[in-house]
GROMACS .gro file of C-alpha atoms in nm:
model
  415
    1MET     CA    1  29.233  22.025  21.254
    2ASN     CA    2  28.966  22.079  21.520
    3THR     CA    3  29.078  22.239  21.844
    4GLY     CA    4  28.928  22.163  22.183
    5LYS     CA    5  28.718  22.478  22.154
    6ASP     CA    6  28.583  22.367  21.816
    7PHE     CA    7  28.498  22.026  21.961
    8ILE     CA    8  28.303  22.188  22.245
    9MET     CA    9  28.111  22.411  22.000
   10ILE     CA   10  28.021  22.110  21.782
   11ARG     CA   11  27.893  21.912  22.080
   12LYS     CA   12  27.693  22.214  22.200
   13LYS     CA   13  27.535  22.257  21.855
   14LYS     CA   14  27.447  21.888  21.838
   15ARG     CA   15  27.285  21.904  22.181
   16GLN     CA   16  27.078  22.205  22.073
   17GLU     CA   17  26.966  22.020  21.760
   18GLU     CA   18  26.879  21.715  21.969
   19VAL     CA   19  26.674  21.933  22.204
   20VAL     CA   20  26.483  22.089  21.911
   21GLU     CA   21  26.425  21.749  21.748
   22SER     CA   22  26.306  21.596  22.074
   23THR     CA   23  26.074  21.886  22.163
   24ASP     CA   24  25.714  21.769  22.176
   25TRP     CA   25  25.510  22.082  22.111
   26SER     CA   26  25.195  21.902  22.218
   27LYS     CA   27  25.334  21.891  22.573
   28LEU     CA   28  25.370  22.266  22.620
   29SER     CA   29  25.255  22.391  22.958
   30PRO     CA   30  24.875  22.430  22.958
   31ASP     CA   31  24.911  22.769  23.130
   32VAL     CA   32  25.143  22.891  22.854
   33LEU     CA   33  24.916  22.757  22.582
   34ARG     CA   34  24.613  22.914  22.744
   35LYS     CA   35  24.778  23.256  22.750
   36ILE     CA   36  24.868  23.217  22.382
   37PHE     CA   37  24.515  23.112  22.285
   38GLU     CA   38  24.361  23.406  22.469
   39THR     CA   39  24.558  23.657  22.258
   40LEU     CA   40  24.451  23.510  21.922
   41SER     CA   41  24.181  23.633  21.688
   42PRO     CA   42  23.880  23.399  21.644
   43LEU     CA   43  24.010  23.236  21.324
   44HIS     CA   44  24.364  23.198  21.453
   45SER     CA   45  24.219  23.048  21.768
   46HIS     CA   46  24.030  22.787  21.566
   47ARG     CA   47  24.343  22.712  21.363
   48ALA     CA   48  24.553  22.662  21.673
   49LYS     CA   49  24.313  22.416  21.833
   50LEU     CA   50  24.357  22.183  21.533
   51VAL     CA   51  24.731  22.130  21.592
   52CYS     CA   52  24.676  21.824  21.812
   53SER     CA   53  24.436  21.675  22.065
   54ASP     CA   54  24.633  21.816  22.362
   55TRP     CA   55  24.611  22.168  22.226
   56TYR     CA   56  24.240  22.120  22.160
   57SER     CA   57  24.185  22.004  22.520
   58VAL     CA   58  24.363  22.312  22.656
   59TRP     CA   59  24.181  22.539  22.409
   60LYS     CA   60  23.844  22.429  22.550
   61THR     CA   61  23.945  22.552  22.897
   62CYS     CA   62  24.013  22.911  22.785
   63ASP     CA   63  23.800  23.182  22.941
   64ASN     CA   64  23.736  23.382  22.623
   65LEU     CA   65  23.656  23.115  22.364
   66PRO     CA   66  23.518  23.252  22.035
   67LEU     CA   67  23.144  23.227  22.012
   68CYS     CA   68  22.998  22.935  21.825
   69PRO     CA   69  22.866  23.044  21.585
   70LEU     CA   70  23.073  23.348  21.492
   71GLN     CA   71  22.961  23.632  21.270
   72ILE     CA   72  23.110  23.727  20.936
   73ILE     CA   73  23.060  24.097  20.870
   74HIS     CA   74  23.070  24.212  20.507
   75ILE     CA   75  23.160  24.579  20.476
   76GLY     CA   76  23.072  24.781  20.168
   77GLY     CA   77  22.817  24.739  19.890
   78SER     CA   78  22.672  24.410  19.780
   79PRO     CA   79  22.948  24.306  19.537
   80ILE     CA   80  22.752  24.074  19.314
   81LEU     CA   81  22.457  24.306  19.259
   82SER     CA   82  22.631  24.642  19.227
   83GLU     CA   83  22.911  24.806  19.036
   84PRO     CA   84  23.271  24.721  19.133
   85PRO     CA   85  23.385  24.920  19.438
   86GLN     CA   86  23.594  25.232  19.396
   87LEU     CA   87  23.968  25.183  19.395
   88ASN     CA   88  24.191  25.349  19.655
   89LYS     CA   89  23.896  25.393  19.886
   90PRO     CA   90  24.012  25.402  20.251
   91GLU     CA   91  23.921  25.089  20.443
   92PRO     CA   92  23.669  25.124  20.727
   93TYR     CA   93  23.786  25.053  21.078
   94GLY     CA   94  23.783  24.690  21.184
   95GLN     CA   95  23.814  24.529  20.842
   96VAL     CA   96  24.107  24.296  20.910
   97LEU     CA   97  24.024  23.931  20.952
   98HIS     CA   98  24.342  23.776  21.085
   99LYS     CA   99  24.497  24.050  21.297
  100ASN     CA  100  24.416  24.032  21.663
  101PRO     CA  101  24.351  24.355  21.852
  102ARG     CA  102  24.204  24.279  22.194
  103TRP     CA  103  23.861  24.425  22.118
  104PHE     CA  104  23.836  24.191  21.821
  105THR     CA  105  23.836  23.877  22.038
  106HIS     CA  106  23.603  24.031  22.293
  107GLU     CA  107  23.341  24.134  22.040
  108GLN     CA  108  23.345  23.787  21.882
  109ASN     CA  109  23.295  23.910  21.525
  110ILE     CA  110  23.481  23.826  21.206
  111HIS     CA  111  23.521  24.131  20.987
  112TYR     CA  112  23.536  24.037  20.622
  113PRO     CA  113  23.858  24.183  20.474
  114ARG     CA  114  23.927  24.319  20.129
  115LYS     CA  115  24.191  24.049  20.078
  116LEU     CA  116  24.225  23.697  20.214
  117ALA     CA  117  24.506  23.460  20.114
  118GLU     CA  118  24.593  23.693  19.823
  119GLN     CA  119  24.234  23.677  19.695
  120ASP     CA  120  24.050  24.001  19.623
  121LEU     CA  121  23.722  23.984  19.816
  122ASN     CA  122  23.603  24.328  19.708
  123ARG     CA  123  23.422  24.172  19.414
  124SER     CA  124  23.306  23.854  19.586
  125SER     CA  125  22.996  23.751  19.775
  126CYS     CA  126  22.953  23.461  20.015
  127MET     CA  127  22.636  23.265  19.932
  128ALA     CA  128  22.653  22.977  20.182
  129SER     CA  129  22.880  22.821  20.442
  130TYR     CA  130  22.945  22.480  20.591
  131GLY     CA  131  23.198  22.415  20.867
  132SER     CA  132  23.505  22.620  20.775
  133TRP     CA  133  23.406  22.645  20.406
  134LEU     CA  134  23.240  22.928  20.217
  135LEU     CA  135  23.062  22.918  19.881
  136VAL     CA  136  23.188  23.230  19.704
  137VAL     CA  137  23.080  23.397  19.379
  138ASP     CA  138  23.274  23.685  19.226
  139TYR     CA  139  23.160  23.973  19.009
  140ASP     CA  140  23.221  23.771  18.690
  141CYS     CA  141  22.998  23.489  18.823
  142ASP     CA  142  23.292  23.255  18.881
  143ILE     CA  143  23.218  23.019  19.168
  144HIS     CA  144  23.457  22.857  19.415
  145LEU     CA  145  23.479  22.709  19.763
  146LEU     CA  146  23.711  22.874  20.016
  147ASN     CA  147  23.830  22.736  20.350
  148LEU     CA  148  23.875  23.021  20.598
  149ILE     CA  149  24.098  22.811  20.823
  150THR     CA  150  24.341  22.658  20.570
  151PHE     CA  151  24.288  22.902  20.276
  152GLU     CA  152  24.229  22.604  20.045
  153ARG     CA  153  24.035  22.697  19.732
  154ILE     CA  154  23.829  22.470  19.504
  155ASN     CA  155  23.717  22.615  19.171
  156LEU     CA  156  23.375  22.505  19.043
  157PRO     CA  157  23.255  22.490  18.681
  158LYS     CA  158  23.069  22.775  18.518
  159MET     CA  159  22.698  22.758  18.584
  160ASN     CA  160  22.458  22.734  18.291
  161ILE     CA  161  22.079  22.737  18.279
  162LYS     CA  162  21.809  22.638  18.034
  163PRO     CA  163  21.624  22.915  17.857
  164LYS     CA  164  21.264  22.941  17.968
  165GLY     CA  165  21.014  22.751  17.758
  166VAL     CA  166  21.238  22.449  17.701
  167ARG     CA  167  21.052  22.123  17.757
  168LYS     CA  168  21.137  21.981  18.100
  169THR     CA  169  21.220  21.621  18.178
  170TYR     CA  170  21.185  21.454  18.516
  171LEU     CA  171  21.555  21.466  18.590
  172GLN     CA  172  21.810  21.589  18.340
  173ARG     CA  173  22.166  21.457  18.356
  174GLY     CA  174  22.488  21.577  18.202
  175PRO     CA  175  22.589  21.913  18.056
  176ILE     CA  176  22.325  22.177  18.002
  177PRO     CA  177  22.360  22.335  17.656
  178THR     CA  178  22.232  22.678  17.759
  179ARG     CA  179  22.339  23.029  17.836
  180LYS     CA  180  22.570  23.120  18.122
  181VAL     CA  181  22.430  23.247  18.448
  182SER     CA  182  22.445  23.625  18.481
  183ARG     CA  183  22.443  23.863  18.776
  184ASP     CA  184  22.079  23.937  18.700
  185ASP     CA  185  22.004  23.568  18.752
  186LEU     CA  186  22.201  23.542  19.074
  187GLN     CA  187  22.037  23.838  19.240
  188TRP     CA  188  21.722  23.625  19.257
  189LYS     CA  189  21.897  23.352  19.453
  190ASN     CA  190  21.643  23.182  19.682
  191ALA     CA  191  21.874  22.933  19.852
  192ALA     CA  192  22.224  22.792  19.827
  193VAL     CA  193  22.340  22.468  19.990
  194LEU     CA  194  22.695  22.362  20.072
  195TRP     CA  195  22.837  22.044  20.227
  196VAL     CA  196  23.204  21.946  20.255
  197ASP     CA  197  23.369  21.638  20.409
  198ASP     CA  198  23.711  21.753  20.533
  199SER     CA  199  23.834  21.394  20.567
  200SER     CA  200  23.762  21.273  20.213
  201GLY     CA  201  23.749  21.606  20.033
  202ASP     CA  202  23.403  21.528  19.895
  203TYR     CA  203  23.166  21.822  19.852
  204PHE     CA  204  22.815  21.898  19.730
  205VAL     CA  205  22.666  22.230  19.619
  206ALA     CA  206  22.306  22.309  19.526
  207TRP     CA  207  22.159  22.639  19.416
  208ILE     CA  208  21.805  22.770  19.369
  209PHE     CA  209  21.734  23.103  19.204
  210SER     CA  210  21.427  23.267  19.056
  211GLN     CA  211  21.232  22.978  19.215
  212THR     CA  212  21.276  22.819  18.871
  213TYR     CA  213  21.622  22.666  18.858
  214LEU     CA  214  21.768  22.404  19.090
  215LEU     CA  215  22.128  22.324  18.999
  216SER     CA  216  22.369  22.093  19.180
  217HIS     CA  217  22.735  22.002  19.157
  218MET     CA  218  22.950  21.751  19.343
  219LYS     CA  219  23.313  21.644  19.348
  220GLY     CA  220  23.412  21.453  19.035
  221ALA     CA  221  23.147  21.607  18.809
  222HIS     CA  222  23.248  21.824  18.515
  223SER     CA  223  22.935  22.038  18.507
  224TRP     CA  224  22.624  22.132  18.700
  225LEU     CA  225  22.314  21.913  18.695
  226SER     CA  226  21.965  22.056  18.663
  227PHE     CA  227  21.685  21.909  18.876
  228ASN     CA  228  21.352  21.945  18.697
  229ILE     CA  229  21.103  21.812  18.948
  230LYS     CA  230  20.740  21.761  18.857
  231CYS     CA  231  20.502  21.915  19.107
  232LYS     CA  232  20.161  22.078  19.108
  233GLY     CA  233  20.302  22.415  19.198
  234SER     CA  234  20.563  22.601  19.001
  235GLY     CA  235  20.919  22.617  19.123
  236PHE     CA  236  21.133  22.558  19.431
  237MET     CA  237  21.145  22.738  19.764
  238ASP     CA  238  21.437  22.579  19.947
  239ALA     CA  239  21.685  22.290  19.949
  240ALA     CA  240  21.903  22.112  20.202
  241TYR     CA  241  22.163  21.835  20.207
  242ARG     CA  242  22.243  21.581  20.477
  243ASN     CA  243  22.368  21.221  20.489
  244ASN     CA  244  22.398  21.195  20.109
  245LYS     CA  245  22.039  21.305  20.054
  246VAL     CA  246  21.904  21.616  19.883
  247TYR     CA  247  21.586  21.763  20.031
  248VAL     CA  248  21.377  22.002  19.820
  249LEU     CA  249  21.081  22.213  19.930
  250THR     CA  250  20.861  22.296  19.630
  251ALA     CA  251  20.639  22.599  19.586
  252ASP     CA  252  20.332  22.391  19.667
  253LYS     CA  253  20.499  22.285  19.996
  254HIS     CA  254  20.578  21.926  19.894
  255ILE     CA  255  20.904  21.776  20.019
  256LYS     CA  256  21.110  21.580  19.769
  257ILE     CA  257  21.403  21.366  19.889
  258PHE     CA  258  21.668  21.226  19.655
  259ASP     CA  259  21.913  20.962  19.778
  260LEU     CA  260  22.239  21.026  19.595
  261SER     CA  261  22.394  20.704  19.726
  262ARG     CA  262  22.135  20.512  19.524
  263GLY     CA  263  22.169  20.707  19.201
  264GLN     CA  264  21.935  20.997  19.281
  265VAL     CA  265  21.642  20.770  19.369
  266GLU     CA  266  21.346  20.968  19.497
  267LEU     CA  267  21.224  20.855  19.841
  268ASP     CA  268  20.855  20.868  19.927
  269THR     CA  269  20.893  20.945  20.299
  270TYR     CA  270  20.700  21.272  20.273
  271LYS     CA  271  20.529  21.207  19.941
  272HIS     CA  272  20.179  21.218  20.090
  273HIS     CA  273  20.259  21.474  20.360
  274PRO     CA  274  20.285  21.824  20.211
  275PHE     CA  275  20.333  22.099  20.463
  276ARG     CA  276  20.019  22.290  20.550
  277PHE     CA  277  19.986  22.594  20.772
  278VAL     CA  278  19.690  22.829  20.790
  279GLU     CA  279  19.785  23.177  20.905
  280LYS     CA  280  19.571  23.341  21.170
  281PRO     CA  281  19.458  23.699  21.100
  282TRP     CA  282  19.743  23.837  21.314
  283GLU     CA  283  20.017  23.621  21.163
  284TYR     CA  284  20.219  23.731  20.857
  285ILE     CA  285  20.473  23.485  20.711
  286TRP     CA  286  20.794  23.629  20.570
  287LYS     CA  287  21.002  23.320  20.481
  288THR     CA  288  20.970  22.941  20.481
  289ARG     CA  289  21.281  22.724  20.512
  290LEU     CA  290  21.383  22.358  20.538
  291ALA     CA  291  21.610  22.224  20.811
  292ILE     CA  292  21.726  21.865  20.856
  293GLU     CA  293  21.805  21.729  21.202
  294GLU     CA  294  22.097  21.494  21.266
  295SER     CA  295  21.842  21.212  21.282
  296GLY     CA  296  21.732  21.293  20.925
  297GLU     CA  297  21.390  21.426  21.026
  298VAL     CA  298  21.265  21.726  20.832
  299LEU     CA  299  21.181  22.055  21.001
  300ILE     CA  300  20.985  22.338  20.840
  301VAL     CA  301  21.086  22.675  20.984
  302LEU     CA  302  20.869  22.984  20.940
  303SER     CA  303  20.985  23.341  20.992
  304LEU     CA  304  20.684  23.560  21.063
  305LYS     CA  305  20.556  23.853  21.261
  306GLU     CA  306  20.260  23.871  21.494
  307VAL     CA  307  20.053  24.190  21.502
  308LYS     CA  308  19.814  24.232  21.794
  309THR     CA  309  19.666  24.560  21.919
  310ASP     CA  310  19.919  24.755  21.711
  311GLN     CA  311  20.208  24.567  21.873
  312GLU     CA  312  20.444  24.373  21.648
  313LYS     CA  313  20.648  24.071  21.752
  314LEU     CA  314  20.900  23.877  21.544
  315LEU     CA  315  20.859  23.500  21.573
  316PHE     CA  316  20.990  23.172  21.436
  317TYR     CA  317  20.770  22.862  21.421
  318VAL     CA  318  20.923  22.515  21.381
  319PHE     CA  319  20.714  22.219  21.258
  320LYS     CA  320  20.784  21.847  21.243
  321MET     CA  321  20.580  21.565  21.090
  322ASN     CA  322  20.405  21.332  21.334
  323PHE     CA  323  20.383  21.015  21.124
  324GLU     CA  324  20.131  20.855  21.364
  325SER     CA  325  19.875  21.132  21.321
  326CYS     CA  326  20.006  21.232  20.974
  327MET     CA  327  20.000  21.593  21.088
  328TRP     CA  328  20.262  21.865  21.096
  329GLU     CA  329  20.299  21.970  21.458
  330ARG     CA  330  20.466  22.276  21.603
  331VAL     CA  331  20.767  22.189  21.825
  332TYR     CA  332  20.958  22.395  22.081
  333SER     CA  333  21.292  22.215  22.079
  334ILE     CA  334  21.541  22.103  21.814
  335GLY     CA  335  21.689  21.752  21.800
  336ASP     CA  336  21.940  21.630  22.058
  337ASN     CA  337  22.115  21.942  22.187
  338GLU     CA  338  22.094  22.108  21.845
  339MET     CA  339  22.032  22.461  21.721
  340LEU     CA  340  21.959  22.630  21.390
  341ILE     CA  341  22.110  22.893  21.167
  342PHE     CA  342  21.809  23.008  20.969
  343GLY     CA  343  21.845  22.919  20.602
  344GLN     CA  344  22.152  22.696  20.641
  345GLY     CA  345  21.945  22.381  20.588
  346VAL     CA  346  22.074  22.161  20.870
  347THR     CA  347  22.080  22.175  21.247
  348VAL     CA  348  22.416  22.204  21.423
  349LYS     CA  349  22.537  22.094  21.764
  350ALA     CA  350  22.478  22.362  22.024
  351PRO     CA  351  22.778  22.476  22.231
  352VAL     CA  352  22.811  22.298  22.564
  353ASN     CA  353  22.929  22.613  22.742
  354ASP     CA  354  22.713  22.920  22.792
  355PHE     CA  355  22.852  23.178  22.547
  356GLY     CA  356  22.581  23.433  22.606
  357HIS     CA  357  22.359  23.612  22.351
  358GLY     CA  358  22.110  23.323  22.389
  359ILE     CA  359  22.320  23.091  22.170
  360LYS     CA  360  22.225  22.748  22.304
  361SER     CA  361  22.025  22.435  22.232
  362GLY     CA  362  21.684  22.518  22.085
  363SER     CA  363  21.789  22.857  21.951
  364ILE     CA  364  21.763  22.999  21.599
  365ASN     CA  365  22.037  23.234  21.478
  366PHE     CA  366  21.914  23.476  21.214
  367VAL     CA  367  22.020  23.791  21.027
  368GLN     CA  368  21.840  24.105  20.923
  369ASP     CA  369  21.719  23.966  20.589
  370ASP     CA  370  21.554  23.668  20.760
  371VAL     CA  371  21.282  23.876  20.932
  372TRP     CA  372  21.021  24.130  20.828
  373PRO     CA  373  21.201  24.445  20.707
  374ASP     CA  374  20.953  24.690  20.858
  375HIS     CA  375  20.937  24.543  21.208
  376ASP     CA  376  20.940  24.757  21.524
  377ASP     CA  377  21.217  24.559  21.700
  378ASP     CA  378  21.501  24.797  21.616
  379HIS     CA  379  21.780  24.715  21.859
  380GLY     CA  380  22.074  24.854  21.662
  381SER     CA  381  22.179  24.507  21.553
  382VAL     CA  382  22.198  24.326  21.221
  383CYS     CA  383  22.136  23.978  21.365
  384GLY     CA  384  21.959  23.806  21.651
  385VAL     CA  385  21.909  23.480  21.840
  386PHE     CA  386  21.555  23.346  21.890
  387ASP     CA  387  21.476  23.114  22.183
  388LEU     CA  388  21.216  22.857  22.076
  389ALA     CA  389  21.112  22.776  22.433
  390THR     CA  390  21.041  23.137  22.538
  391SER     CA  391  20.986  23.310  22.198
  392ARG     CA  392  21.228  23.581  22.310
  393ILE     CA  393  21.502  23.739  22.095
  394GLU     CA  394  21.846  23.851  22.204
  395TRP     CA  395  22.028  24.099  21.983
  396PRO     CA  396  22.410  24.080  21.980
  397LYS     CA  397  22.571  24.421  21.993
  398LYS     CA  398  22.636  24.594  21.662
  399THR     CA  399  23.003  24.689  21.674
  400CYS     CA  400  23.051  24.834  21.326
  401TYR     CA  401  22.807  25.082  21.177
  402ASN     CA  402  22.906  25.076  20.810
  403ILE     CA  403  22.790  24.717  20.759
  404SER     CA  404  22.643  24.597  20.432
  405ARG     CA  405  22.561  24.242  20.539
  406THR     CA  406  22.637  23.989  20.809
  407GLN     CA  407  22.599  23.614  20.839
  408TRP     CA  408  22.651  23.340  21.094
  409TYR     CA  409  22.948  23.109  21.054
  410ILE     CA  410  23.027  22.776  21.227
  411PRO     CA  411  23.401  22.698  21.220
  412GLY     CA  412  23.501  22.332  21.187
  413GLY     CA  413  23.548  22.129  21.502
  414ALA     CA  414  23.307  22.028  21.777
  415TYR     CA  415  23.262  22.214  22.100
   0.00000   0.00000   0.00000
């Protein structure tokens, strides 16, 4: 039999449950939310903004928003090209991805950890990124996609390649009865392309290595497909993917476009417009890359150095086809408020706010491997931001001195 005291306790408990059930977390005080956001690490900050539209609106008003793009810093040897790392080796300072010391948010870097979502990253290497997704290969050449925000993982099939000397067809479909890809093959990777639709779960991956093999894989397929494209030159230089189209830059600078929505039909948009650039005596090209604007127009991006009177200067040239004159013309802006991460293959929306470091519309974010290795511009940094309009470079501060490699990373969500 319930006493009066028991009755009061039951009513109190019910009221507490009703309060919890009726709490609308999206209506938390903006000041409280802002204080919470400002204590989070970059990745936790991006996770929190996805809770609801109200939280996202408050998140955008924070004073110390993570930079867009962020940097992923890989610490230690190159895992896919070297021996497995030593066990029980003490971890360098700053190697935790999801903890949030204050300096971590201020420096705006993501330090690649040894473990993420119970996955051992010591023996893994990130080959490409798109939104919040990474294309990861481990020491045994197993390939998967990893979402840094949700920790979702998608395993991809083993990659196989044709032995050299096999007769090529225009476009081979289905399984490739060949040997498995080895680490020796992957160390000659020229370009990797990744695209993921978070809404539908669709994804597309393409990979070029040794300038000989172009393999692709998409959701629903059981194996990789090999593109064997006829061209005057030998091999492939770069690839990109946007709006269900695959763009390929061949060694002889022709641009091939395949529309996957129409069964891999080749489009002739640039068929008669190969890229041509004649270097001046003081210009030395290091790399040539494709980039596709939101409009679908193709950009050719050159990384080069200029040497005049014993003075070296790192530069990036961007070219676009003028279909009226049928000439490739150098341009000094990128799309509609867009910027580039060199080698990623597509332009991205530039941040509306001024985040510093020169990250803005018309900028090119690059890393150490993207520019001449023997240049004089040694600013103690492993990455930089090039301003197309002024040809000036800003070098974000290098905060960790035992870095093997770094790369730019654009978390999901618009700014």
